[in-house]
CSV table of C-alpha atoms and ligand atoms in Angstrom, one decimal:
chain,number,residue,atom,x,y,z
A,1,UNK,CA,-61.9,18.9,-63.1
A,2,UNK,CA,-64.6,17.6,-60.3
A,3,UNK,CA,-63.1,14.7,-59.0
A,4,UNK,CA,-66.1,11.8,-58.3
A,5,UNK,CA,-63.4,9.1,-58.1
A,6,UNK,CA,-62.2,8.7,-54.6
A,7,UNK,CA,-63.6,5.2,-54.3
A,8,UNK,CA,-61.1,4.3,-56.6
A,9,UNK,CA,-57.9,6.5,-55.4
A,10,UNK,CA,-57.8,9.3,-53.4
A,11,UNK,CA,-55.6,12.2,-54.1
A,12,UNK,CA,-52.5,12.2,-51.6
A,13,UNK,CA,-53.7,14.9,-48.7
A,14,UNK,CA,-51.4,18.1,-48.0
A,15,UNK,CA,-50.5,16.4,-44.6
A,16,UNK,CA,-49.8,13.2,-46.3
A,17,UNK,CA,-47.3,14.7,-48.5
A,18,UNK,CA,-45.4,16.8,-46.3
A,19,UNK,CA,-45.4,13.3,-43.8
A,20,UNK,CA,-43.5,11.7,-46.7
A,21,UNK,CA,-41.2,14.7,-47.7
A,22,UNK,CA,-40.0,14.8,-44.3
A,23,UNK,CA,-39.8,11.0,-44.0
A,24,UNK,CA,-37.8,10.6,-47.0
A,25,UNK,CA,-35.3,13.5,-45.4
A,26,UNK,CA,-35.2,12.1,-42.0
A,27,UNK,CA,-35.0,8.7,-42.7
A,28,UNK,CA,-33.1,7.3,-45.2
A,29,UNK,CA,-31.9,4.1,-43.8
A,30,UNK,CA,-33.4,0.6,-44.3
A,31,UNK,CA,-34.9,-0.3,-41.3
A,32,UNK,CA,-33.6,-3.6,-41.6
A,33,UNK,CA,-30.1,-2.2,-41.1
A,34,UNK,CA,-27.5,-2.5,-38.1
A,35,UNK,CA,-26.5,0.8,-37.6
A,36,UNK,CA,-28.0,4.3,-35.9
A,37,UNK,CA,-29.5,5.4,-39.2
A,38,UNK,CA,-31.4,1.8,-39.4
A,39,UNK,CA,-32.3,2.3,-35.6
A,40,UNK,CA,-33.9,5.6,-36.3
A,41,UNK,CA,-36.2,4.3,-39.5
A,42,UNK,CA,-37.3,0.9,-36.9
A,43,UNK,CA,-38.1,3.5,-34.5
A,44,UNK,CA,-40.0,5.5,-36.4
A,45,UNK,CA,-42.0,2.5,-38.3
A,46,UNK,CA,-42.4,1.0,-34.8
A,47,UNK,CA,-44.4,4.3,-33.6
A,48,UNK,CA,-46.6,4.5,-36.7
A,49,UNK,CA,-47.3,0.7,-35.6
A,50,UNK,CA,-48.5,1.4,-32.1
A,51,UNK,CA,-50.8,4.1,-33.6
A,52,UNK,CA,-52.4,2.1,-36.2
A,53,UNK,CA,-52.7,-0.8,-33.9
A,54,UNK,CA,-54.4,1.8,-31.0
A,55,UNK,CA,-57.0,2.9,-34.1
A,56,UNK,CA,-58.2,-0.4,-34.7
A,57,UNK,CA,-57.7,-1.7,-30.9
A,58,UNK,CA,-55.1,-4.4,-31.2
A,59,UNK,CA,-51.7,-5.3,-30.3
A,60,UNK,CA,-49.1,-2.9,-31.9
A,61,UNK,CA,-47.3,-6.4,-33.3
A,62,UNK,CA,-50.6,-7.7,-34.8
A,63,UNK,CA,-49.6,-5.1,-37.4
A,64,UNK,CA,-48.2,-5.7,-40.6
A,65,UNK,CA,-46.9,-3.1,-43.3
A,66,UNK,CA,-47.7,-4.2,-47.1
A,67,UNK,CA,-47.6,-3.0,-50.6
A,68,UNK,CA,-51.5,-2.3,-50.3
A,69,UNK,CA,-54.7,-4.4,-49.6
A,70,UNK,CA,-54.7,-6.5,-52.6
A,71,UNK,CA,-51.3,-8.0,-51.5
A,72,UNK,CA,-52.9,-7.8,-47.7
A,73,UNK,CA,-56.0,-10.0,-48.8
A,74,UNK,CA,-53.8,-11.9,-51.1
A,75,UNK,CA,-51.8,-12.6,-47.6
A,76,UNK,CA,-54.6,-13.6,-45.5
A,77,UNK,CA,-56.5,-15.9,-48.4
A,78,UNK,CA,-52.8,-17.7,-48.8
A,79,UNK,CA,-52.7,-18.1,-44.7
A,80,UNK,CA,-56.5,-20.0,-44.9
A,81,UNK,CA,-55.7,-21.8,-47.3
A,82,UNK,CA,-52.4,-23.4,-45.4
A,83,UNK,CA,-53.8,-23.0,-41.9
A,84,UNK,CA,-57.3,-24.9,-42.1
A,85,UNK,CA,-59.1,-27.4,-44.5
A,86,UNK,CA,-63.3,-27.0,-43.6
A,87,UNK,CA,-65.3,-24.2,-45.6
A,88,UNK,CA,-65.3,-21.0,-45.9
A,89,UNK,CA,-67.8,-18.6,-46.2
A,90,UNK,CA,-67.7,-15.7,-48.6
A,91,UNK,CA,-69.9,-13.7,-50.8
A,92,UNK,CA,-70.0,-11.9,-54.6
A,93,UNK,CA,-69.3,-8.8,-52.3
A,94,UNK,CA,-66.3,-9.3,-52.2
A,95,UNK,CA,-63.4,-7.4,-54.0
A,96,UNK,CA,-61.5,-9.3,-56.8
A,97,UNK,CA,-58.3,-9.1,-54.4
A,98,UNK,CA,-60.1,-11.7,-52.6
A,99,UNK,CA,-62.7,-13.7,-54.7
A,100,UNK,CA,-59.8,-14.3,-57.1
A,101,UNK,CA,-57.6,-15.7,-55.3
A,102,UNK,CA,-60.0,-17.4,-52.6
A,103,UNK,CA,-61.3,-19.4,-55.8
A,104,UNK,CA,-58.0,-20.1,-57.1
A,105,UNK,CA,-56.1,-21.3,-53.5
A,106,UNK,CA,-59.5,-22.3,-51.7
A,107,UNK,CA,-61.0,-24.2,-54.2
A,108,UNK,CA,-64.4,-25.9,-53.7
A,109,UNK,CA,-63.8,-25.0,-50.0
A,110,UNK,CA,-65.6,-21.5,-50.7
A,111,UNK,CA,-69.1,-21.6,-49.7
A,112,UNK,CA,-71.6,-18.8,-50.9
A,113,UNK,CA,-72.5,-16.6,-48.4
A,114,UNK,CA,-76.2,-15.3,-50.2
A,115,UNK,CA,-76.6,-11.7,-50.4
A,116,UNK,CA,-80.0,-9.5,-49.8
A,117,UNK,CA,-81.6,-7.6,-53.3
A,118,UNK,CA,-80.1,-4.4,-50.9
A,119,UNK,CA,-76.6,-5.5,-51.2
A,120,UNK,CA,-75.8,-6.7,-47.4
A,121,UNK,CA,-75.1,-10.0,-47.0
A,122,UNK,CA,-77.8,-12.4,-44.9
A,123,UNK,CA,-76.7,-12.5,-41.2
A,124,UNK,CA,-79.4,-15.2,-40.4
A,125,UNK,CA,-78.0,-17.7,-43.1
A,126,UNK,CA,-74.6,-17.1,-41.8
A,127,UNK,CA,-75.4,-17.7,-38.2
A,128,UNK,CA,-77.3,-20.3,-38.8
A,129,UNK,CA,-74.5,-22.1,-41.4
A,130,UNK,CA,-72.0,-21.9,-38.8
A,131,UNK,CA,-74.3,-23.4,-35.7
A,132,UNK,CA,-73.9,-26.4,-38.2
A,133,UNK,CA,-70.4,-26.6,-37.7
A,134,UNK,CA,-67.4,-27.5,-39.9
A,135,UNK,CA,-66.5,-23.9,-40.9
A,136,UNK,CA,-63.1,-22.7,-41.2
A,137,UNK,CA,-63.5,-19.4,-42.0
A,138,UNK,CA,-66.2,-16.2,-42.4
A,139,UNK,CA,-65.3,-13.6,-45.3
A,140,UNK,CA,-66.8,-10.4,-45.0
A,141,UNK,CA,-66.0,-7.1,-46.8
A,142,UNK,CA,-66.5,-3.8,-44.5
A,143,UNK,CA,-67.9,-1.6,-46.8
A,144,UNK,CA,-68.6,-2.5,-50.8
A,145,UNK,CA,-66.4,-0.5,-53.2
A,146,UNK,CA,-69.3,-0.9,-55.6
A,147,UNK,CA,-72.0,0.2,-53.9
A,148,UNK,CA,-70.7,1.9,-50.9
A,149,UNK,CA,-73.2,-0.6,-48.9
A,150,UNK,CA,-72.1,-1.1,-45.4
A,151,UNK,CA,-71.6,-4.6,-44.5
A,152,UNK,CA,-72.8,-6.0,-40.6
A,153,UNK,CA,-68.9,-7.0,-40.2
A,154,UNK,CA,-69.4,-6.6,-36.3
A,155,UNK,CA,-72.0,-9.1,-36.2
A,156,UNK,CA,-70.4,-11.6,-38.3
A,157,UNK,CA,-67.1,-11.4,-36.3
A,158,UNK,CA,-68.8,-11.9,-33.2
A,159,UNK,CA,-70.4,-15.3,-34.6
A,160,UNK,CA,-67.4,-16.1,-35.9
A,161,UNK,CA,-65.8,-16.2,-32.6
A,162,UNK,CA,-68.4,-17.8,-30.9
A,163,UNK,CA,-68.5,-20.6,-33.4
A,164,UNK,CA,-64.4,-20.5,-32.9
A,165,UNK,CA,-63.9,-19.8,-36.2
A,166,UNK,CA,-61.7,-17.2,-37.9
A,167,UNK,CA,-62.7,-14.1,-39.6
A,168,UNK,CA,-61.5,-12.0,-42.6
A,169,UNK,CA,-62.1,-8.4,-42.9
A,170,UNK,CA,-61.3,-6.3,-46.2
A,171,UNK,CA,-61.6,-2.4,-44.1
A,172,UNK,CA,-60.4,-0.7,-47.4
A,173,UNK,CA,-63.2,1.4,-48.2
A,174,UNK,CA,-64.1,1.8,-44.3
A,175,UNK,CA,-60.8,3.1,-42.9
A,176,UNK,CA,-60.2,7.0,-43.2
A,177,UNK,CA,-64.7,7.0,-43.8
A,178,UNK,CA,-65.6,5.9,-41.0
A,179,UNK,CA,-64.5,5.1,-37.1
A,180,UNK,CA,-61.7,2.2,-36.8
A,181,UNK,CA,-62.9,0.7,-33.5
A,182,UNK,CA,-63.6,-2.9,-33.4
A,183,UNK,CA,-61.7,-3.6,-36.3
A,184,UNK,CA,-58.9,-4.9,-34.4
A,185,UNK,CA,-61.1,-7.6,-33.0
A,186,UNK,CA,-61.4,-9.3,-36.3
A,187,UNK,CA,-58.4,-12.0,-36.8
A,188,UNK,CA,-57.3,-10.0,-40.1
A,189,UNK,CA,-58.1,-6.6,-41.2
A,190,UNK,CA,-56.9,-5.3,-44.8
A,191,UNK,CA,-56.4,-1.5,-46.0
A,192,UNK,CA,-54.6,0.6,-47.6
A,193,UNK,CA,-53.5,4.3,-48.1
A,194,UNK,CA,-54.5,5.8,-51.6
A,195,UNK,CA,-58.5,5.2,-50.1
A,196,UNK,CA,-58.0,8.0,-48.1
A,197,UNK,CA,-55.3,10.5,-49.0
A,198,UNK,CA,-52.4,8.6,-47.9
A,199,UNK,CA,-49.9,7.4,-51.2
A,200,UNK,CA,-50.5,4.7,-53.6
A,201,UNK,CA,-48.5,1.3,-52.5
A,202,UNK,CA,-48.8,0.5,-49.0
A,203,UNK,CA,-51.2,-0.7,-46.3
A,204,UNK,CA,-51.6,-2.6,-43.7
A,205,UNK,CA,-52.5,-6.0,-42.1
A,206,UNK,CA,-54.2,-6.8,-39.1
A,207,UNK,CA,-52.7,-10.7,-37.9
A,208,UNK,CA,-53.8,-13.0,-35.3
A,209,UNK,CA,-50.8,-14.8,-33.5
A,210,UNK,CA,-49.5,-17.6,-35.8
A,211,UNK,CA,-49.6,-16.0,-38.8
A,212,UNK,CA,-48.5,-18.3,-42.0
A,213,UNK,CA,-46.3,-15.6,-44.1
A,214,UNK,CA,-46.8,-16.2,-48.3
A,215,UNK,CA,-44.5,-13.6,-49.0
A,216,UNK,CA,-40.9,-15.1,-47.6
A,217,UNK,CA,-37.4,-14.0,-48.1
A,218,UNK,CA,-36.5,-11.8,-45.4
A,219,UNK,CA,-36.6,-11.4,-42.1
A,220,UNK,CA,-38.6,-8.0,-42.2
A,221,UNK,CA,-41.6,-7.7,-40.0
A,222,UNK,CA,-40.4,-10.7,-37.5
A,223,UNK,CA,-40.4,-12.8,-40.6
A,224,UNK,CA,-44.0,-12.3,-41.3
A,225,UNK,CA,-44.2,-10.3,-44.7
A,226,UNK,CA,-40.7,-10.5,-46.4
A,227,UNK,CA,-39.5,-7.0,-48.0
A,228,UNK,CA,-38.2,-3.8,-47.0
A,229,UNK,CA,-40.5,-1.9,-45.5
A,230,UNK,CA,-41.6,1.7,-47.2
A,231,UNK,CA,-40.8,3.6,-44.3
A,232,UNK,CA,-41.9,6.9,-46.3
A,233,UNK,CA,-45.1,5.4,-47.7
A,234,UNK,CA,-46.0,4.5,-43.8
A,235,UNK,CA,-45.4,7.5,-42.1
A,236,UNK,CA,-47.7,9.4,-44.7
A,237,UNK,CA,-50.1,6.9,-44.7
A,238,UNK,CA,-50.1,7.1,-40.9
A,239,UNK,CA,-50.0,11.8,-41.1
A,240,UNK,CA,-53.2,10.9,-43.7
A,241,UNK,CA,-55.3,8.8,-41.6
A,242,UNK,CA,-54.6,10.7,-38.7
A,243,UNK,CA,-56.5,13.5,-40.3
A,244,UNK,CA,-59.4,11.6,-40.9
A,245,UNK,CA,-59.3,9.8,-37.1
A,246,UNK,CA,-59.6,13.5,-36.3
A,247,UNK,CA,-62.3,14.5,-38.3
A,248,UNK,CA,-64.1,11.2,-37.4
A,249,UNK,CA,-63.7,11.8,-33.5
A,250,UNK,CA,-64.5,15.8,-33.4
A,251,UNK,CA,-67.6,15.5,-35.0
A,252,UNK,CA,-70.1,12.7,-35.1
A,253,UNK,CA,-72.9,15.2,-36.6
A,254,UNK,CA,-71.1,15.5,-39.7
A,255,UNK,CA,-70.8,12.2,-40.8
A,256,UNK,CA,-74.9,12.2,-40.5
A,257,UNK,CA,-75.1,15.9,-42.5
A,258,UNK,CA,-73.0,13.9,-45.2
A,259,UNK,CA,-75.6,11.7,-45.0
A,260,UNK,CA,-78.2,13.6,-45.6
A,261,UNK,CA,-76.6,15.8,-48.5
A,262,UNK,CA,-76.1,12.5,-50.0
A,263,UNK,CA,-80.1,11.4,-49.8
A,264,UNK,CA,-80.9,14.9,-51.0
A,265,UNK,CA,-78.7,15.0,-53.9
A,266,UNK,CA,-80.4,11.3,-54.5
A,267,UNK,CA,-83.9,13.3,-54.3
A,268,UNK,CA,-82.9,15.3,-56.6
A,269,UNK,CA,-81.5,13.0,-59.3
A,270,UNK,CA,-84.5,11.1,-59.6
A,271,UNK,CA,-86.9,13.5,-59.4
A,272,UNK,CA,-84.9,15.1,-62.6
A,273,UNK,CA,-84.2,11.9,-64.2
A,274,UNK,CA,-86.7,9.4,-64.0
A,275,UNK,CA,-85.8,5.6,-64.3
A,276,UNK,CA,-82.7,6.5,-61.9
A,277,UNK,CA,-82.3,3.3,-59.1
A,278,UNK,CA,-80.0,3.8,-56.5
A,279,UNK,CA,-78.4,0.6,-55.5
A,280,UNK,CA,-77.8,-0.6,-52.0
A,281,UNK,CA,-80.7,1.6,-51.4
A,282,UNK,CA,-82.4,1.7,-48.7
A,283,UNK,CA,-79.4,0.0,-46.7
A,284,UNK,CA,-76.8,2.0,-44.6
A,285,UNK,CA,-74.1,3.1,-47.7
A,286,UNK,CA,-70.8,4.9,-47.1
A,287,UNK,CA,-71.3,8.8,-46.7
A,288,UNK,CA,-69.3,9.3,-49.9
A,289,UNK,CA,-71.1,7.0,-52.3
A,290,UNK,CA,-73.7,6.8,-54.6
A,291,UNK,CA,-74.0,3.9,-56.9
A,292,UNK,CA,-76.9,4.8,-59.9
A,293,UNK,CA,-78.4,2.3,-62.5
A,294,UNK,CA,-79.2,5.0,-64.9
A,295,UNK,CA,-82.1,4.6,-67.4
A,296,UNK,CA,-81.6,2.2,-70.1
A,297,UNK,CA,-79.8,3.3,-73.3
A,298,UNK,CA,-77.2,1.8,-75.5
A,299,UNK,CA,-73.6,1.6,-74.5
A,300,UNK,CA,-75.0,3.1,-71.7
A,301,UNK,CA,-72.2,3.8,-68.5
A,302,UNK,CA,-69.5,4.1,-71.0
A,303,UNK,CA,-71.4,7.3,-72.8
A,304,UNK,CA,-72.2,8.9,-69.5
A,305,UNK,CA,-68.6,8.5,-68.4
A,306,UNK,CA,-67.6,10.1,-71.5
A,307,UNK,CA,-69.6,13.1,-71.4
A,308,UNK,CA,-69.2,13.9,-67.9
A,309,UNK,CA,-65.9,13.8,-68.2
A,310,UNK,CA,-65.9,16.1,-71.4
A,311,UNK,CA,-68.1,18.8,-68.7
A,312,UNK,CA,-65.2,18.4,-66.5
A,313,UNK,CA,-66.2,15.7,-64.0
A,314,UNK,CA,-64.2,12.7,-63.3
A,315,UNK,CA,-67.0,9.6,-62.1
A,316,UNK,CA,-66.5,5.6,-62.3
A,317,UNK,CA,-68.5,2.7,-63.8
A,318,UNK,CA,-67.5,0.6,-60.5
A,319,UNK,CA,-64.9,-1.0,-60.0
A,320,UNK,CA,-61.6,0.5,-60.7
A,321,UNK,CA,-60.6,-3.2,-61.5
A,322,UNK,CA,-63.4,-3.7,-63.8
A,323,UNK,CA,-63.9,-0.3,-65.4
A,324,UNK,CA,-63.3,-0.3,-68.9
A,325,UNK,CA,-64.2,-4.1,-69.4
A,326,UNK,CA,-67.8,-5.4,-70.2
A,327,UNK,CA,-68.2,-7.5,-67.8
A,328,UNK,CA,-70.7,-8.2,-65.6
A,329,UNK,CA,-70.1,-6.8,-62.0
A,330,UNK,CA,-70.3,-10.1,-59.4
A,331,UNK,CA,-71.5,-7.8,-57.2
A,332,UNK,CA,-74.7,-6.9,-58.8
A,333,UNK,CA,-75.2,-10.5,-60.2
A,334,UNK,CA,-74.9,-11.6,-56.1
A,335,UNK,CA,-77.1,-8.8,-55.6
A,336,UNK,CA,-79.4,-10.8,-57.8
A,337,UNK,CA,-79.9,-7.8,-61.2
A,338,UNK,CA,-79.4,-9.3,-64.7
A,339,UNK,CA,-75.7,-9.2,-66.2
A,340,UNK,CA,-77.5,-6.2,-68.6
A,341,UNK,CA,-77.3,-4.3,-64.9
A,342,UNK,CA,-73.7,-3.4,-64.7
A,343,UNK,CA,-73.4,-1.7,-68.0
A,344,UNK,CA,-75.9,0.8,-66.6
A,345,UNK,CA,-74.2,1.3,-63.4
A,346,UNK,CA,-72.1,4.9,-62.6
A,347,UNK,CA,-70.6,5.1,-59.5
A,348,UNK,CA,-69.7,9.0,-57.8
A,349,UNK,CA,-67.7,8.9,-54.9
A,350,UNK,CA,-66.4,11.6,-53.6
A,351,UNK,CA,-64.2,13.0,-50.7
A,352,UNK,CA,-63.6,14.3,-47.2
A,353,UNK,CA,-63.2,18.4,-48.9
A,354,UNK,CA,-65.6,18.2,-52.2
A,355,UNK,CA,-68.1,21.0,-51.6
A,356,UNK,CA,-71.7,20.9,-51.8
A,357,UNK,CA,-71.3,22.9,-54.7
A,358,UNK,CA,-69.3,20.7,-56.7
A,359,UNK,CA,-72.6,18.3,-56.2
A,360,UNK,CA,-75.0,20.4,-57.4
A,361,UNK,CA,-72.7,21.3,-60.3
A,362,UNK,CA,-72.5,17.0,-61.0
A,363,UNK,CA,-76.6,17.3,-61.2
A,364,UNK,CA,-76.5,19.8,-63.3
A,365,UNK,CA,-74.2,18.2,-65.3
A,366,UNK,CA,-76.1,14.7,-65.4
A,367,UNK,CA,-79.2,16.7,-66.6
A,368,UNK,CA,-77.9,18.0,-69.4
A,369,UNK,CA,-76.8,14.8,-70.2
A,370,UNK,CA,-79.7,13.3,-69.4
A,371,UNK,CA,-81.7,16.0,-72.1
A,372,UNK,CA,-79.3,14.8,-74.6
A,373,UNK,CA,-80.2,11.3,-74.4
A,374,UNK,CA,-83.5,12.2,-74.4
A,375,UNK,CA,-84.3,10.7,-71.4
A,376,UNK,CA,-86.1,13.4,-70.0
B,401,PLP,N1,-60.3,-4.0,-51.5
B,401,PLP,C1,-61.2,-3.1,-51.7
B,401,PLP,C2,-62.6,-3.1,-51.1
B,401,PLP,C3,-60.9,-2.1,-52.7
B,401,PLP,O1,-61.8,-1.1,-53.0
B,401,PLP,C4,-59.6,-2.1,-53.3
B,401,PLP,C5,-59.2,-1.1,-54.3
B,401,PLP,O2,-60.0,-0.8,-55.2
B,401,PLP,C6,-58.7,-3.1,-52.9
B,401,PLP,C7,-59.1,-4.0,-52.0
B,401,PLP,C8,-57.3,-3.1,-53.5
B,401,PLP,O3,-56.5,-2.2,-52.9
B,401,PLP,P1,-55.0,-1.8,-53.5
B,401,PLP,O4,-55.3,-0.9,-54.6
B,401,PLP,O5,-54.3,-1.2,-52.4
B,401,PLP,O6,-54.4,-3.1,-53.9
């Protein structure tokens, strides 16, 4: 199987693994606990702690271990809605972790950010909404799961903390894709692991000082996220993204060669399939991502998923939340396309070690498809 899924979960890396087998061996203490044993697995979460905190640029104790970035986001929305009481500003961008429960604990106090037809959301509205004052908060996904489109998150943070007013990053898709700096100078960052080869069921939260804690009960994390902490599930979280720090630092070029093998591939697509629309395009998009409105035809993204998957390729209609549901994507309705939009959408994302090869192989794939449905 050719695996186009990575958007959704990424399989656990070699390094990952062997970081958790070990850390299940060498540390089987709670953390929490009193004696040597529990010593040893503080120690060794307090290390993976100072590293993540030196990736993003923040203070090692600004760091939070959680179950994953939906609990994460679910964390931060809970905190703005206990901490403040003006608006705050979010867009269709952003992941159901956070539009779900913004709406339910925020209330009327969410305020639309507008998005462009490109999928990035408009700088100019924002810094012009919060030079009128009142605003509690700014909401900004890094990078879309959707579309793979890359959000301005600096320049919102920094008018966010001009204007004195807090701001909310969701770095899932960004972290382990792309370099960490500057993250640490948002007020909350969200990730988590199974985004980029580290296990499924933990992450991590970026806090400012007086955090308001939802999740209470224990004394874990200086009281600030209740729970014993997956001292396995860290440590391989921290081996995986490690790897991809690496990668990141040694060799800017790449990052723009994905690029390009991306736009060709794109080339290539339409110019065998006409009717094909790349969305987010012609905005910055993640290296890894390529989010296509194929032609019209009925039943449309569940078919192609079907018979991709019958050639032996693995690919997504969006969402990993929303696949398998007809309904429409908020993120394309924000991006102003009909609700009709999202049930032509298909969504390949692919990893750090798929081949070129295993691209050209997808085309191929899509063509024959494509012949099928007689839309070529
Ligand atoms: N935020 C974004 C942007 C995501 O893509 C996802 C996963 O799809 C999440 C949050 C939720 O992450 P988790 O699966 O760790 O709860």
């Amino acid at each position: 199987m050719q695996y186009f899924d990575h958007n959704a979960t990424y399989p656990l890396s070699p390094a990952a693994r062997e970081a958790w087998l070990s850390a299940v061996e060498r540390f089987p203490a709670n953390p929490s606990s009193p004696h040597r044993w529990g010593a040893r697995s503080e120690q060794a979460l307090s290390e993976a702690r100072a590293r993540v905190a030196a990736w993003l640029g923040c203070p090692a104790d600004a760091i939070l271990w959680t179950s994953g970035a939906t609990e994460a986001n679910n964390a931060w929305v809970g905190h703005l809605a206990q901490a403040s009481r003006g608006p705050v500003l979010l867009s269709g961008l952003e992941h159901p972790s956070v539009r779900v429960p913004a709406s339910r604990v925020l209330g009327g106090r969410c305020e639309a950010m507008p998005v462009l037809p490109e999928g990035v959301v408009a700088v100019d509205w924002i810094a012009r909404r919060l030079r009128r004052g009142d605003v509690s908060a700014g909401v900004l996904v890094a990078a879309n799961n959707e579309t793979g489109v890359l959000q301005p998150w600096r320049e919102v943070r920094d008018l966010c903390r001009e204007a004195g007013v807090t701001f909310a990053c969701d770095a899932s898709q960004w972290v382990g894709k792309l370099p960490t700096d500057g993250l640490g100078h948002c007020d909350f960052v969200s990730a988590c692991a199974h985004k980029f080869g580290g296990p499924v069921g933990v992450g991590f939260l970026r806090v400012p000082d007086g955090f308001l804690p939802s999740l209470r009960g224990g004394p874990q994390e200086d009281g600030r996220r209740a729970g014993t902490e997956n001292v396995a599930g860290v440590l391989s979280m921290v081996a995986a993204l490690e790897e991809r720090q690496k990668a990141l630092a040694g060799d800017v070029a790449a990052e723009v060669d994905r690029q390009a093998l991306r736009d060709q591939w794109i080339a290539r697509l339409q110019s065998e399939v006409p009717g094909v629309e790349i969305l987010g395009s012609p905005a910055p998009r993640l290296w890894n991502t390529v989010a296509a409105l194929m032609p019209p035809a009925a039943d449309c993204r569940r078919r192609w998923v079907v018979r991709l998957d019958r050639l032996g390729f693995a690919v997504s209609t969006g969402s990993a939340c929303s696949s398998g549901k007809e309904v429409p994507s908020p993120v394309l309705e924000s991006m102003g396309r009909p609700p009709g939009a999202s049930d032509r959408m298909i969504r390949f994302s692919s990893g750090w070690e798929t081949p070129p090869a295993a691209w050209d192989e997808l085309l191929r794939a899509i063509v024959q498809i494509a012949s099928e449905f007689g839309l070529r």
